[in-house]
Coordinates of C-alpha atoms in Angstrom, one line a residue:
X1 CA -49.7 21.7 -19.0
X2 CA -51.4 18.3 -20.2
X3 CA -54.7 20.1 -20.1
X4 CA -53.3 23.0 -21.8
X5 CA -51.6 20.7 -24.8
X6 CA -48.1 22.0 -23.9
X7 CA -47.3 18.1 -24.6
X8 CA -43.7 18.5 -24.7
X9 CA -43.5 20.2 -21.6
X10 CA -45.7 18.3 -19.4
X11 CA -44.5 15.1 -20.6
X12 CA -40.5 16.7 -19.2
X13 CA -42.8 16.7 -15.7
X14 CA -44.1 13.7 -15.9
X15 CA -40.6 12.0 -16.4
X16 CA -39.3 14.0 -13.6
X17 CA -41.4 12.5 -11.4
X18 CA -40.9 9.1 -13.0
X19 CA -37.3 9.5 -12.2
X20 CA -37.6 10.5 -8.4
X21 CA -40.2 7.8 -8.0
X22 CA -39.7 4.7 -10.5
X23 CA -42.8 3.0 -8.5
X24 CA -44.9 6.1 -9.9
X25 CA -47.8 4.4 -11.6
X26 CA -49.1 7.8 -12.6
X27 CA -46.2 9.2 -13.8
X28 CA -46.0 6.4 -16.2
X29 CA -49.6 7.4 -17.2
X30 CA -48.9 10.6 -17.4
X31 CA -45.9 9.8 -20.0
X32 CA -48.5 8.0 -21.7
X33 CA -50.9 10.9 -22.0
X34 CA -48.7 13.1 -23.8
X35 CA -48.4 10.6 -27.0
X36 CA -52.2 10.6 -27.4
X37 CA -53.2 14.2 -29.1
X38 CA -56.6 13.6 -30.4
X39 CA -57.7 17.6 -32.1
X40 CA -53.7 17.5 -33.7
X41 CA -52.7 14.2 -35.3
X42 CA -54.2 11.2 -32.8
X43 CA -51.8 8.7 -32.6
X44 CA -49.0 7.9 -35.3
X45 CA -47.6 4.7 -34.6
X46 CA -44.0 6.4 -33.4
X47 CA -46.3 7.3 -30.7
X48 CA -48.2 4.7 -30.3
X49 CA -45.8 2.0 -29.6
X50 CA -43.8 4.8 -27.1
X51 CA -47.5 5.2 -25.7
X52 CA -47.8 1.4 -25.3
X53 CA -44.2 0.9 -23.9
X54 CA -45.6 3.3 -21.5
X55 CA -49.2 2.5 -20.3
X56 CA -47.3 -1.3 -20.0
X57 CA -45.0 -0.2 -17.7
X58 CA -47.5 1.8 -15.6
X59 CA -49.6 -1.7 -14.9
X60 CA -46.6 -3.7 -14.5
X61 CA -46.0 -1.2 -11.8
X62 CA -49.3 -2.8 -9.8
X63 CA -51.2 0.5 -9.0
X64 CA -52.2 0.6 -5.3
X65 CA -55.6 2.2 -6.3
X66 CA -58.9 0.9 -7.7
X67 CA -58.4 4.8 -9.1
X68 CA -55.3 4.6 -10.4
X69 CA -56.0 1.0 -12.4
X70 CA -58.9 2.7 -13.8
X71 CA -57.4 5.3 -15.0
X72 CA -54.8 3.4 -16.5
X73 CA -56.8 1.1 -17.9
X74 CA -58.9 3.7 -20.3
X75 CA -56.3 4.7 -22.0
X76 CA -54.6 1.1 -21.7
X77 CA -57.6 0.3 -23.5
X78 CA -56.9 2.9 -26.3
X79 CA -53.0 2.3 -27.1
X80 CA -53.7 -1.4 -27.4
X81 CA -56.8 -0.8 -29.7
X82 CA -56.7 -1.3 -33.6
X83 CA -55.6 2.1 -35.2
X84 CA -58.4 1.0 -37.8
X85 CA -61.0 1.2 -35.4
X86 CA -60.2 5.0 -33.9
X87 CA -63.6 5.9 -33.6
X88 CA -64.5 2.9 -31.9
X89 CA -61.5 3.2 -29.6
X90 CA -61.9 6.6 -28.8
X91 CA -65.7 6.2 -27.8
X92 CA -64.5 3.2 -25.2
X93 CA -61.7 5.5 -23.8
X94 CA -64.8 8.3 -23.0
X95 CA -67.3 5.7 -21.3
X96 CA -64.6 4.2 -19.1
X97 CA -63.6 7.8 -18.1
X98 CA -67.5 8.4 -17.7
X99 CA -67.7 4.9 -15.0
X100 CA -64.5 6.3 -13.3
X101 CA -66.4 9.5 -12.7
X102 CA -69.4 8.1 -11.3
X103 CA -67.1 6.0 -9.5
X104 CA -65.3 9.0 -7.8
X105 CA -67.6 12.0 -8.3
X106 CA -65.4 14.5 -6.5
X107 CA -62.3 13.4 -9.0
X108 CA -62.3 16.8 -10.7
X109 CA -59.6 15.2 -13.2
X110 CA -61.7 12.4 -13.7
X111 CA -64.5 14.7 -15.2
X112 CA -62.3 16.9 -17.1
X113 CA -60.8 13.9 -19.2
X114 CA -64.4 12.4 -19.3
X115 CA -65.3 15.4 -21.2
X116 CA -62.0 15.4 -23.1
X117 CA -62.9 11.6 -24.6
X118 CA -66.6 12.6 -25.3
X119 CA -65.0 16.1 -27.1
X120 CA -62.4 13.5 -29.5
X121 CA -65.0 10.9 -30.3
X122 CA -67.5 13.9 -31.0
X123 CA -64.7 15.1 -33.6
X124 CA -64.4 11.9 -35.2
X125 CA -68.3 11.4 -35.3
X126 CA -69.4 11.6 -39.3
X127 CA -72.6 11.4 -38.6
X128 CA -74.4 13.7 -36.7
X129 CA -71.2 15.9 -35.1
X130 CA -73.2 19.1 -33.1
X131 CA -75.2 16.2 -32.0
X132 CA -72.4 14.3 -30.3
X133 CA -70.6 17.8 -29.5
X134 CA -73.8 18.8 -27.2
X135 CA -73.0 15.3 -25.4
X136 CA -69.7 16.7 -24.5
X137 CA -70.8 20.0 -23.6
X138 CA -73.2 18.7 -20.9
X139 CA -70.1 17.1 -19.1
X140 CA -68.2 20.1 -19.6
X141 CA -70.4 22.8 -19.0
X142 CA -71.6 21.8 -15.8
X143 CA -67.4 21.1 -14.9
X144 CA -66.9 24.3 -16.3
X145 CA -69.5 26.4 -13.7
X146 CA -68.2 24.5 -10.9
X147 CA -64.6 24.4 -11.6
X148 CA -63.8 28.2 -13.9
X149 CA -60.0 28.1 -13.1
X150 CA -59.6 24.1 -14.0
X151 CA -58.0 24.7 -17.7
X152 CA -59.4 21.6 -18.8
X153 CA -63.0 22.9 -19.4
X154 CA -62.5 25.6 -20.4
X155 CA -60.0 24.7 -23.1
X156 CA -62.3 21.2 -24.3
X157 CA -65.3 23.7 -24.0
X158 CA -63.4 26.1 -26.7
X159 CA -62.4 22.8 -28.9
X160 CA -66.0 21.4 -28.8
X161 CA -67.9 24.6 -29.7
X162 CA -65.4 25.0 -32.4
X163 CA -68.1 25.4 -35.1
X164 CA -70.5 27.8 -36.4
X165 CA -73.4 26.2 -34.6
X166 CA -71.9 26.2 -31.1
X167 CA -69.4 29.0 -31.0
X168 CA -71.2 31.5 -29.0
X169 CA -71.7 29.0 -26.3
X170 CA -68.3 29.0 -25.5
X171 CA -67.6 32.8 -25.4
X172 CA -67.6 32.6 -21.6
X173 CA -64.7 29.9 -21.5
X174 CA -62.8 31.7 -24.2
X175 CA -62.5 35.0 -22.4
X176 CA -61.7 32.9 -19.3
X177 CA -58.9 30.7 -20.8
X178 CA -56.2 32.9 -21.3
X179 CA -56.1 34.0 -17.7
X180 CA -56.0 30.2 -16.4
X181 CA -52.8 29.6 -18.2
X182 CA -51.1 32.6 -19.4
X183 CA -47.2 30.6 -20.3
X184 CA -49.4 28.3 -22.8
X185 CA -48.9 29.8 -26.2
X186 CA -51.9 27.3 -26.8
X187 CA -53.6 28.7 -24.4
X188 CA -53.4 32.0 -25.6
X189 CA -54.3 31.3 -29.1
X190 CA -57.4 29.2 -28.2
X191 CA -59.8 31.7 -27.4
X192 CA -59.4 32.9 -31.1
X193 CA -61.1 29.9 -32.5
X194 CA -64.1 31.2 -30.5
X195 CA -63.5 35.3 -31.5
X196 CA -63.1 34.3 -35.0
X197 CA -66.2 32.0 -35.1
X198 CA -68.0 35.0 -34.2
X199 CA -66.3 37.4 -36.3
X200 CA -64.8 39.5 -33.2
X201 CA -61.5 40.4 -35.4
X202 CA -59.9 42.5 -32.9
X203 CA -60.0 40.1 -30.3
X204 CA -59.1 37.5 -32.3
X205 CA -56.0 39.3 -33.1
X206 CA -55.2 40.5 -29.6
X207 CA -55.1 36.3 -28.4
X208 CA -52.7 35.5 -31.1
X209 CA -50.6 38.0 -31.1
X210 CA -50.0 37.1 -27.0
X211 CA -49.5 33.7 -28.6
X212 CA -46.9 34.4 -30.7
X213 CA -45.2 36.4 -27.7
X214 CA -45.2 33.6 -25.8
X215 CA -43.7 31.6 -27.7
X216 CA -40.8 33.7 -28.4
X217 CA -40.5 33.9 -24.7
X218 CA -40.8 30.3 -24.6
X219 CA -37.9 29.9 -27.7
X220 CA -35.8 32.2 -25.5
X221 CA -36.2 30.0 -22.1
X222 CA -35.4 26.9 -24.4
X223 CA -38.9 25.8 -23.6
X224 CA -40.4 23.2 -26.2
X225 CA -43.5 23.6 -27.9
X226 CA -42.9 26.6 -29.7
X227 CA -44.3 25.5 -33.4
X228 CA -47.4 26.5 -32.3
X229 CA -46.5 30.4 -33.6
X230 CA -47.4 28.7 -37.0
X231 CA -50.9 28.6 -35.5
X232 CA -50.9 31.7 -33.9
X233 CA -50.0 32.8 -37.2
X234 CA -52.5 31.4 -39.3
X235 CA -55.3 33.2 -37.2
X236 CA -53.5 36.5 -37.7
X237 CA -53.5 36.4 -41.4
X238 CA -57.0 35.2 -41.6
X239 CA -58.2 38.3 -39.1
X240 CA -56.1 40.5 -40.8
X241 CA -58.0 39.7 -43.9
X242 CA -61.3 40.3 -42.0
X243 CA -60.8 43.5 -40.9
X244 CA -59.3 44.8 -44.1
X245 CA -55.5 44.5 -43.2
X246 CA -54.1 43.2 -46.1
X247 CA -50.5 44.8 -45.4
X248 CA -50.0 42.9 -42.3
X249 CA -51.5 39.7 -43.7
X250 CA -49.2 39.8 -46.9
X251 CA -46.4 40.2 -44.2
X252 CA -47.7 37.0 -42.4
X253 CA -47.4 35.4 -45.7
X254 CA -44.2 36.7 -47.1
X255 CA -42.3 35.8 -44.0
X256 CA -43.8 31.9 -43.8
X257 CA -40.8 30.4 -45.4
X258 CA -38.2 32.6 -43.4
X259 CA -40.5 31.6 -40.1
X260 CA -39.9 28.2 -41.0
X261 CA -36.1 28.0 -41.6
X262 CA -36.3 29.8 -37.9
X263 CA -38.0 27.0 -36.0
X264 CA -36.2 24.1 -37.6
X265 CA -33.3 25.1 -36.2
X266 CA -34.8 24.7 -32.6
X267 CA -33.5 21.7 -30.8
X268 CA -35.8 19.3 -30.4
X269 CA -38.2 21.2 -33.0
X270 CA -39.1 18.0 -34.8
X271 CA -40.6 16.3 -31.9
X272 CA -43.2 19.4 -31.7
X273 CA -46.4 18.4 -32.3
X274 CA -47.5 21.4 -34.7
X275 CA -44.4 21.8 -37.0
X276 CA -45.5 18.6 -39.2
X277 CA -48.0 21.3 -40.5
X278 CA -45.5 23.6 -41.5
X279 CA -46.4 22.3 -45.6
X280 CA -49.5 22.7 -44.7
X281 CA -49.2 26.6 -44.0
X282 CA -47.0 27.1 -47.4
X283 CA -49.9 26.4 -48.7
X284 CA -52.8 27.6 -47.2
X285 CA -51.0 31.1 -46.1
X286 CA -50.8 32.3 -50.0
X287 CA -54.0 30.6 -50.9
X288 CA -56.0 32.0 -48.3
X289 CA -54.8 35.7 -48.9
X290 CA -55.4 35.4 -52.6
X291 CA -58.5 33.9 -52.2
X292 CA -60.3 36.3 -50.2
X293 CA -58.6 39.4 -52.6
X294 CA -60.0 37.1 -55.3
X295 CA -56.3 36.9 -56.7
X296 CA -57.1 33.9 -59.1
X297 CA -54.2 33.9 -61.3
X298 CA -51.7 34.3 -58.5
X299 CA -53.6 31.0 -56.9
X300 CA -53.1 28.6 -60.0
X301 CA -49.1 29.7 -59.7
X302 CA -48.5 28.7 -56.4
X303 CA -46.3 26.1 -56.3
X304 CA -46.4 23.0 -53.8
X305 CA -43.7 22.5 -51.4
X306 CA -41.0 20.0 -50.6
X307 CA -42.5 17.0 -49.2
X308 CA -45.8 18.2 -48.4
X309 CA -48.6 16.0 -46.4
X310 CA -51.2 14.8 -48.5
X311 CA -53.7 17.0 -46.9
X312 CA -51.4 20.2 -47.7
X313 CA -51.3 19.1 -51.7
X314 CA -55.6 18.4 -51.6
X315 CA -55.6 22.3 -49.8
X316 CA -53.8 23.8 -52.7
X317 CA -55.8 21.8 -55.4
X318 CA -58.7 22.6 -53.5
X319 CA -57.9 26.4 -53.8
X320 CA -56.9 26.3 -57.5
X321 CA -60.2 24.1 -58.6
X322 CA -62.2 27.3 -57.0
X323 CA -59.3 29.7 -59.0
X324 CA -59.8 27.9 -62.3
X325 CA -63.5 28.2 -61.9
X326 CA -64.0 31.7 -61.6
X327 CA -61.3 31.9 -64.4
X328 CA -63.3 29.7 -66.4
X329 CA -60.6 27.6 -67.1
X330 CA -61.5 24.1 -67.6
X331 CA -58.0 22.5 -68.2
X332 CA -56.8 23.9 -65.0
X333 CA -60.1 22.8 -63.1
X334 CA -60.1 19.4 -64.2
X335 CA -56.7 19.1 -63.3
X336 CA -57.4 20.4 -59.9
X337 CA -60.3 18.0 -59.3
X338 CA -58.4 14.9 -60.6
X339 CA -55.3 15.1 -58.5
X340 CA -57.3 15.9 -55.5
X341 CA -59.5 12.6 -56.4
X342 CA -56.8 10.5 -56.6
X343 CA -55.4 11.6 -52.8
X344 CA -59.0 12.2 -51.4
X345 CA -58.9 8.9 -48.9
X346 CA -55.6 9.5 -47.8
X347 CA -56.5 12.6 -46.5
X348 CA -59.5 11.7 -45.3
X349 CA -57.5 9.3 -43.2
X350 CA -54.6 11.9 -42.2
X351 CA -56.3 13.6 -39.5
X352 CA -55.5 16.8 -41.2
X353 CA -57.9 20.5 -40.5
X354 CA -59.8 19.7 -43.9
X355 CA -60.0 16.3 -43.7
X356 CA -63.1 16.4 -41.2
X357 CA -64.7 18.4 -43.9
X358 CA -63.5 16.5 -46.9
X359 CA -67.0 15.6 -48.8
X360 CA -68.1 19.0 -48.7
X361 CA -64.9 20.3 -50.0
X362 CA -65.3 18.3 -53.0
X363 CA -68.3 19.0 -53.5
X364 CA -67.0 22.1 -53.8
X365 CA -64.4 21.8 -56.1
X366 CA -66.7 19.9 -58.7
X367 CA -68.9 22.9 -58.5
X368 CA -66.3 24.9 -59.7
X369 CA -65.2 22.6 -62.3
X370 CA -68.9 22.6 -63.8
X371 CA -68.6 26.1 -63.6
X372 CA -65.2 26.3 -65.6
X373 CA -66.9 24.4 -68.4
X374 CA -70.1 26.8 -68.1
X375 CA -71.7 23.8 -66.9
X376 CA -73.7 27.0 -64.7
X377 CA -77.2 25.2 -63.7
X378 CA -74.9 22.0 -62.3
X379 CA -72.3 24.2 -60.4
X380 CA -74.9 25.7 -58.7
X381 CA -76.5 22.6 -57.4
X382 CA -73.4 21.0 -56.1
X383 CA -72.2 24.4 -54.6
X384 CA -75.8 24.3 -52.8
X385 CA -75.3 20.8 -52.0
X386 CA -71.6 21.1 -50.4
X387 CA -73.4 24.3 -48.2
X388 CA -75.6 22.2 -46.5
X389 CA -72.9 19.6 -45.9
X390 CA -70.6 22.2 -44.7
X391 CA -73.6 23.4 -42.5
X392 CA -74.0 19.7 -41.2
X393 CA -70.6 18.7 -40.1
X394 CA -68.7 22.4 -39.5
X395 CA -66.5 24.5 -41.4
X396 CA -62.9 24.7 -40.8
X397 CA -60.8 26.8 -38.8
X398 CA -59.4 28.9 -41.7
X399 CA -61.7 28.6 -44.7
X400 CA -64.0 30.4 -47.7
X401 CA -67.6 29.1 -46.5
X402 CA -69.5 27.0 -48.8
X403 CA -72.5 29.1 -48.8
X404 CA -70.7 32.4 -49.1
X405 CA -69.0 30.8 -52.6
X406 CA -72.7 29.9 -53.4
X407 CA -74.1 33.2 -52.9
X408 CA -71.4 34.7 -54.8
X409 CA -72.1 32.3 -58.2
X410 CA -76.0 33.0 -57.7
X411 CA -74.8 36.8 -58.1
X412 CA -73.0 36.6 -60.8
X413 CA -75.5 34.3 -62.7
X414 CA -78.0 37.4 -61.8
X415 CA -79.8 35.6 -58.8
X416 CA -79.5 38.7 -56.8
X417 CA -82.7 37.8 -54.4
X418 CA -81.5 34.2 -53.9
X419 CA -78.2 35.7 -53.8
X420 CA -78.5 38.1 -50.9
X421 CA -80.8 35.4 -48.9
X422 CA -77.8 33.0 -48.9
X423 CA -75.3 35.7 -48.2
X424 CA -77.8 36.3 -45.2
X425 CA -77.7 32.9 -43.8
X426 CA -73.8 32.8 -44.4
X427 CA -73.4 35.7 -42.6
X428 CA -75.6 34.2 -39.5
X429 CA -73.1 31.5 -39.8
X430 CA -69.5 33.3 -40.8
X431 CA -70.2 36.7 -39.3
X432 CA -68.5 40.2 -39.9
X433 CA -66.4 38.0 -42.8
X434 CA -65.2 41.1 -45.3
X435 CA -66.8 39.1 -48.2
X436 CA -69.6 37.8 -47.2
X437 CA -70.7 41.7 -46.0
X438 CA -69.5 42.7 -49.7
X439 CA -71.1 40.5 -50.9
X440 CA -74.4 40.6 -49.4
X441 CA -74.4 44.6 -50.1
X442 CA -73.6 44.3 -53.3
X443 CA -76.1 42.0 -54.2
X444 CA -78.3 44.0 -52.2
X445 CA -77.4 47.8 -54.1
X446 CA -78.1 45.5 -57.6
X447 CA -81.5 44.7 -56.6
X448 CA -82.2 48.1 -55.6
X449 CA -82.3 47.2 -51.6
X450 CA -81.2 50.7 -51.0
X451 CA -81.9 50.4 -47.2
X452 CA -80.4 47.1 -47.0
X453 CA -77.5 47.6 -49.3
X454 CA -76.2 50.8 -46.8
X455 CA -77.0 49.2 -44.1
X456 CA -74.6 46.4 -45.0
X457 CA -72.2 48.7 -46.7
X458 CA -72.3 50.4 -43.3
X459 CA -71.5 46.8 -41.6
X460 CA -68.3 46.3 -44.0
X461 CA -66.9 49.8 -43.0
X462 CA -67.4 49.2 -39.6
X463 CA -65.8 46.0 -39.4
X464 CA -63.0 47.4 -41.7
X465 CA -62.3 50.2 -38.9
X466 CA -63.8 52.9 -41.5
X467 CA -61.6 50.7 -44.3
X468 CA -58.5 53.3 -43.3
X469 CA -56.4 50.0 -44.1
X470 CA -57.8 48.6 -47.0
X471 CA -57.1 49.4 -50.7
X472 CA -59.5 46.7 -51.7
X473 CA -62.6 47.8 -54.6
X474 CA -65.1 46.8 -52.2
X475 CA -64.2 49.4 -49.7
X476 CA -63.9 52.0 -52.8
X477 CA -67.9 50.8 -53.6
X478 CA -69.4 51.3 -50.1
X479 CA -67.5 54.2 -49.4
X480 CA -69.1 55.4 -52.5
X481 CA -72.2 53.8 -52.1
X482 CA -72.8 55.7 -49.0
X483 CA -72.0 59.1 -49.5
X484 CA -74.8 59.6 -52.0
X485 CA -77.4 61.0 -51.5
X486 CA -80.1 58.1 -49.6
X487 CA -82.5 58.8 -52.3
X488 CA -80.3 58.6 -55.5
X489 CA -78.1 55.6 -54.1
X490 CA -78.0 52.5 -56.7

């Protein structure tokens, strides 16, 4: 369960065992371990000091093993650290796991939360992420070959690789996971990250919608945890987008708020560690679906929620400062980019989904505000600009790539051969994405690419399942497109 996330649950084992056995070092530990969540929201100082209480207790207990004090001591190490100095703290925690290792080689645990630490400080890493992600993936990957039913590697492998760079290298692990531990909702959902990486809709929808299933099962047993069908849910819409379901995704969307007055009943449901997102997805679920239809009226009306986080109000500006562009609005664009400045370091320190990719999302947003004023020739070089930095440190779960939106500004500012060359490197990065394949064969069919516009055109449909649910223009155009005659088409 600790390996799988299900935090709530594992940490009701852990303090079973603490009560049959109050001299339990470990299970003390393992109480511990379930306060640190280092892909979610780290360590928020409810947490910590419970975390600390813990870890105490577990040394006070005087561990009979050179093992046990080890492994006690990492993450002793961590809770007593500086919350200033995360990065830092979380780098310490991976080299002691990596001496306890070499220390006890045959301690498969000890590997598996080695790779963990190196996975979390390569998260945190602003410098050179795939770099300190492929230092993970060489503890992991060799753990994962020896060990393929530990859900540990597999699951760390899924969250290291979660980038366009590295996604494909953990296709084996995701279509492992789910097997390993079929109650995990978590579980379940995590092979999506991978599927939708590589623009595998149908897979990606099949893995969360066995999420979602489990955790109604898991609602119905009283089982904690259950939040995560927010998550699950968020993948869905997004897929469904994809592949040209916009009836289902609307659905997703329309029933957020009703979703949400559901799970805050659940006993308990506050101490889950995914429903402090739930602002987070009252924003993004409308923004996303109106973003990708290129609904950019409907995006400047959407109203924040109650008490959102921080990084839930810079997610909605962010999605109205692109709106506002390609309405050429420049009061609501500077609006956007203004608010969103004056919140941009708290969310860079709330550990939120955009947060690791918070430069290049401003970048982004200032490109659109240029582009509002018809400030053209400087939109286009910070659009460029927050590409690459998108392409250095990853893209986010859920998002509109960088380079996609820059293709799409080159297009409409007549740049079709620039245009369909960036659409070609998005799509290398973001592939089968219904827009970037638009896109790309549109810009393709206006430069008179006739092989490479059907070709593309034929891509869309494809992925679109013939576009049998989609009402979208796009579809209309290839369908078109391709049913004149090869030699006329243009």
């Amino acid at each position: 369960m600790l390996h799988s996330f299900w935090y709530e649950e594992a940490r009701k084992q852990f303090a079973s065992v603490a009560h049959a056995d109050p001299s339990c070092a470990m299970a003390q530990w393992g109480l511990a371990m379930t306060e640190w969540r280092p892909f979610w929201d780290g360590m928020p100082d409810d947490r910590r000091k419970a975390g600390i209480a813990e870890i105490d207790n577990a040394a006070a207990l005087h561990p009979k093993t050179d093992r046990e004090l080890r492994y006690i001591a990492a993450l002793r190490g961590y809770l007593h650290s500086d919350p200033g100095q995360n990065i830092a703290a979380v780098s310490t925690y991976a080299d002691v796991m990596g001496d306890l290792h070499r220390a006890y080689p045959s301690d498969v645990e000890a590997l598996a939360f080695y790779g963990l630490g190196l996975s979390a400080a390569a998260s945190l890493d602003p410098k050179d992420p795939i770099a300190a992600d492929r230092k993970a993936l060489a503890v992991l990957m060799p753990g994962f070959e020896a060990h393929p039913d530990h859900p540990g590697f597999a699951h760390y492998i899924i969250h290291t690789c979660d980038n366009p760079q590295l996604a494909r290298e953990a296709l084996p692990a995701a279509e492992k996971y789910a097997a390993i531990a079929p109650a995990s909702a978590h579980a379940l959902h995590m092979p999506g990250h991978i599927f939708a990486r590589l623009g595998m809709w149908q897979e990606d929808i099949a893995a969360n919608l066995d999420s979602v299933n489990a955790s109604e099962l898991a609602a119905k047993e009283h089982l904690d945890g259950v939040a995560h069908e927010m998550h699950a849910y968020e993948f869905l819409l997004y897929a469904y987008l994809q592949d040209g379901d916009d009836a289902r995704a609307r659905k997703i969307y329309e029933d957020t708020n009703p979703l949400i007055q559901h799970l805050a009943v659940i006993p308990g449901i506050q101490n889950d560690g995914m429903y402090m997102y739930t602002s987070y997805m009252q924003v993004e679920f409308p923004s996303i679906y109106h973003l990708e239809r290129h609904e950019w009226k409907d995006i400047i009306a959407i109203a924040e929620p109650p008490h959102p986080l921080v990084s839930s109000r810079y997610f909605l500006l962010w999605a109205q400062a692109i709106a506002a562009g390609h309405l050429r609005d420049p009061g609501a664009a500077d609006r956007a980019v203004a608010s969103a400045q004056s919140i941009y370091k708290a969310v860079e320190a709330e550990g939120s989904p955009i947060s690791a990719e918070i430069h290049a999302t401003f970048l982004t947003m200032q490109a659109w505000q240029n582009y509002a004023h018809h400030r053209d020739a400087e939109a286009l070089a910070q659009l460029s600009a927050s590409a690459d930095e998108q392409d250095r440190v990853g893209q986010a779960e859920v998002d509109i790539p960088a380079r996609e939106m820059y293709a799409d500004m080159l297009r409409a500012e007549g740049h079709l051969a620039k245009a369909l060359a960036e659409y070609k490197t998005d799509l290398k990065l973001s592939p089968n994405r219904f827009n970037g394949l638009a896109g790309a064969a549109e810009a393709a069919a206006d430069a008179g690419q006739r092989d490479e516009a059907r070709r593309l055109y034929g891509q869309l449909l494809q992925v679109t399942n013939g576009g049998r649910t989609s009402q979208r223009p796009e579809i209309t155009r290839a369908s078109a497109y391709l049913h004149q005659p090869k030699n006329s088409a243009g």
